[in-house]
Amino acid sequence: QTEKAVEELEKAIRISPEYAEAYNNLAVQHMRMDRFEEAAAELSRALAISGPSPMPLTNLAYAQYRLNRVPEAIASARAALRLDSGSPRANLILGSLLAVDPRTRAESIPHLERAAETLPSARATLEQLRRARRGD
């Protein structure tokens, strides 16, 4: 019921426009509907209200990645990890982005290893990367 969630979150924002978490949650709903421009805008609002915070920065990194704004996505993921170095999602996003570029591939591995401790998708990405490095 993503559309209903969007309506309710928009209502909450009208009632309390300084409620940063509502913008973050609205952005997540937009991402579920593949509306990444809108998600990035909502996350920017959340960050403007609350200041830097790991979850909105991680979500912003993902939205930026989906918008093919890779340098921005890397910067957002790094910012999230400066605030919470153990964030599995931020480590997954940063590791996945770094793995694409041969110049930063080695740097991706520790991020993917950390994410793989709790995220199955990170384990799969890490294994693919290791197979590619071995030439399998």
XYZ file of C-alpha atoms in Angstrom:
136
model
C 0.000 0.000 0.000
C 2.728 2.392 -1.039
C 0.354 5.033 -2.418
C -1.569 5.104 0.875
C 1.689 5.426 2.808
C 2.704 8.354 0.598
C -0.622 10.093 1.279
C -0.275 9.610 5.029
C 3.322 10.812 5.091
C 2.459 13.875 3.012
C -0.331 14.608 5.494
C 2.111 14.258 8.404
C 4.499 16.673 6.699
C 1.719 19.238 6.178
C 0.912 19.003 9.889
C 4.543 19.034 11.028
C 6.826 20.348 8.256
C 9.942 20.099 10.439
C 9.543 16.337 11.019
C 12.671 15.085 9.233
C 11.869 11.398 9.699
C 8.653 11.806 7.708
C 10.660 13.102 4.736
C 13.025 10.138 5.001
C 10.107 7.700 5.153
C 8.401 9.451 2.235
C 11.606 9.133 0.243
C 11.675 5.382 0.897
C 8.141 5.105 -0.462
C 9.134 7.098 -3.551
C 12.075 4.732 -4.094
C 9.726 1.747 -3.904
C 7.830 3.348 -6.787
C 11.054 4.055 -8.750
C 10.616 7.806 -8.240
C 14.232 8.548 -7.410
C 14.237 12.291 -8.210
C 11.424 12.803 -5.732
C 13.173 10.591 -3.203
C 16.400 12.584 -3.494
C 14.477 15.836 -2.998
C 12.719 14.497 0.120
C 16.016 13.243 1.537
C 17.637 16.622 0.938
C 14.787 18.186 2.923
C 15.246 15.675 5.744
C 18.967 16.416 5.901
C 18.378 20.166 5.817
C 16.114 19.831 8.846
C 18.019 17.289 10.919
C 21.586 17.748 9.734
C 23.756 14.831 8.644
C 22.364 11.482 9.723
C 23.375 7.976 8.606
C 20.023 6.643 7.373
C 18.970 9.589 5.198
C 22.501 9.817 3.798
C 22.467 6.103 2.975
C 19.061 6.419 1.341
C 20.280 9.458 -0.581
C 23.301 7.497 -1.797
C 20.998 4.820 -3.155
C 18.704 7.344 -4.857
C 21.702 9.115 -6.385
C 23.078 5.798 -7.622
C 19.740 4.984 -9.270
C 19.825 8.443 -10.885
C 23.305 7.626 -12.235
C 24.903 10.287 -10.052
C 27.698 7.962 -8.997
C 30.196 10.521 -7.626
C 27.429 12.059 -5.504
C 26.289 8.614 -4.364
C 29.830 7.731 -3.295
C 30.125 11.013 -1.388
C 26.787 10.435 0.375
C 27.700 6.863 1.329
C 31.079 8.017 2.649
C 29.325 10.719 4.692
C 26.961 8.114 6.155
C 29.922 5.907 7.086
C 31.725 8.798 8.767
C 28.720 8.969 11.103
C 28.203 5.196 11.447
C 31.116 3.132 10.143
C 29.271 -0.099 10.880
C 26.168 0.624 8.806
C 25.612 -2.500 6.695
C 23.540 -0.674 4.065
C 25.995 2.213 3.688
C 28.869 -0.263 3.436
C 26.956 -2.271 0.821
C 26.173 0.774 -1.294
C 29.679 2.201 -1.093
C 31.311 -1.182 -1.656
C 29.088 -1.903 -4.645
C 29.810 1.481 -6.201
C 33.554 1.186 -5.655
C 33.611 -2.353 -7.065
C 32.507 -1.134 -10.491
C 35.615 0.981 -11.068
C 38.865 -1.009 -11.402
C 40.721 1.890 -9.751
C 38.661 1.568 -6.548
C 37.828 -2.135 -6.632
C 40.299 -3.084 -3.882
C 38.821 -0.400 -1.622
C 35.368 -1.952 -2.088
C 36.239 -5.271 -0.466
C 36.386 -4.189 3.220
C 33.040 -2.402 2.800
C 31.436 -5.449 1.234
C 32.937 -7.722 3.893
C 31.457 -5.589 6.650
C 28.067 -5.515 4.935
C 28.211 -9.269 4.264
C 28.181 -9.933 7.996
C 24.433 -9.225 8.001
C 23.223 -8.704 4.413
C 22.887 -11.690 2.067
C 22.979 -9.406 -0.982
C 26.384 -8.126 0.155
C 27.659 -11.693 0.427
C 26.533 -12.354 -3.149
C 28.179 -9.158 -4.419
C 31.376 -9.962 -2.551
C 31.504 -13.483 -3.976
C 30.966 -12.170 -7.512
C 33.792 -9.709 -7.014
C 36.122 -12.398 -5.660
C 35.295 -14.745 -8.564
C 35.965 -11.942 -11.058
C 39.315 -11.166 -9.413
C 40.305 -14.858 -9.605
C 39.181 -15.033 -13.222
C 36.524 -17.716 -12.562
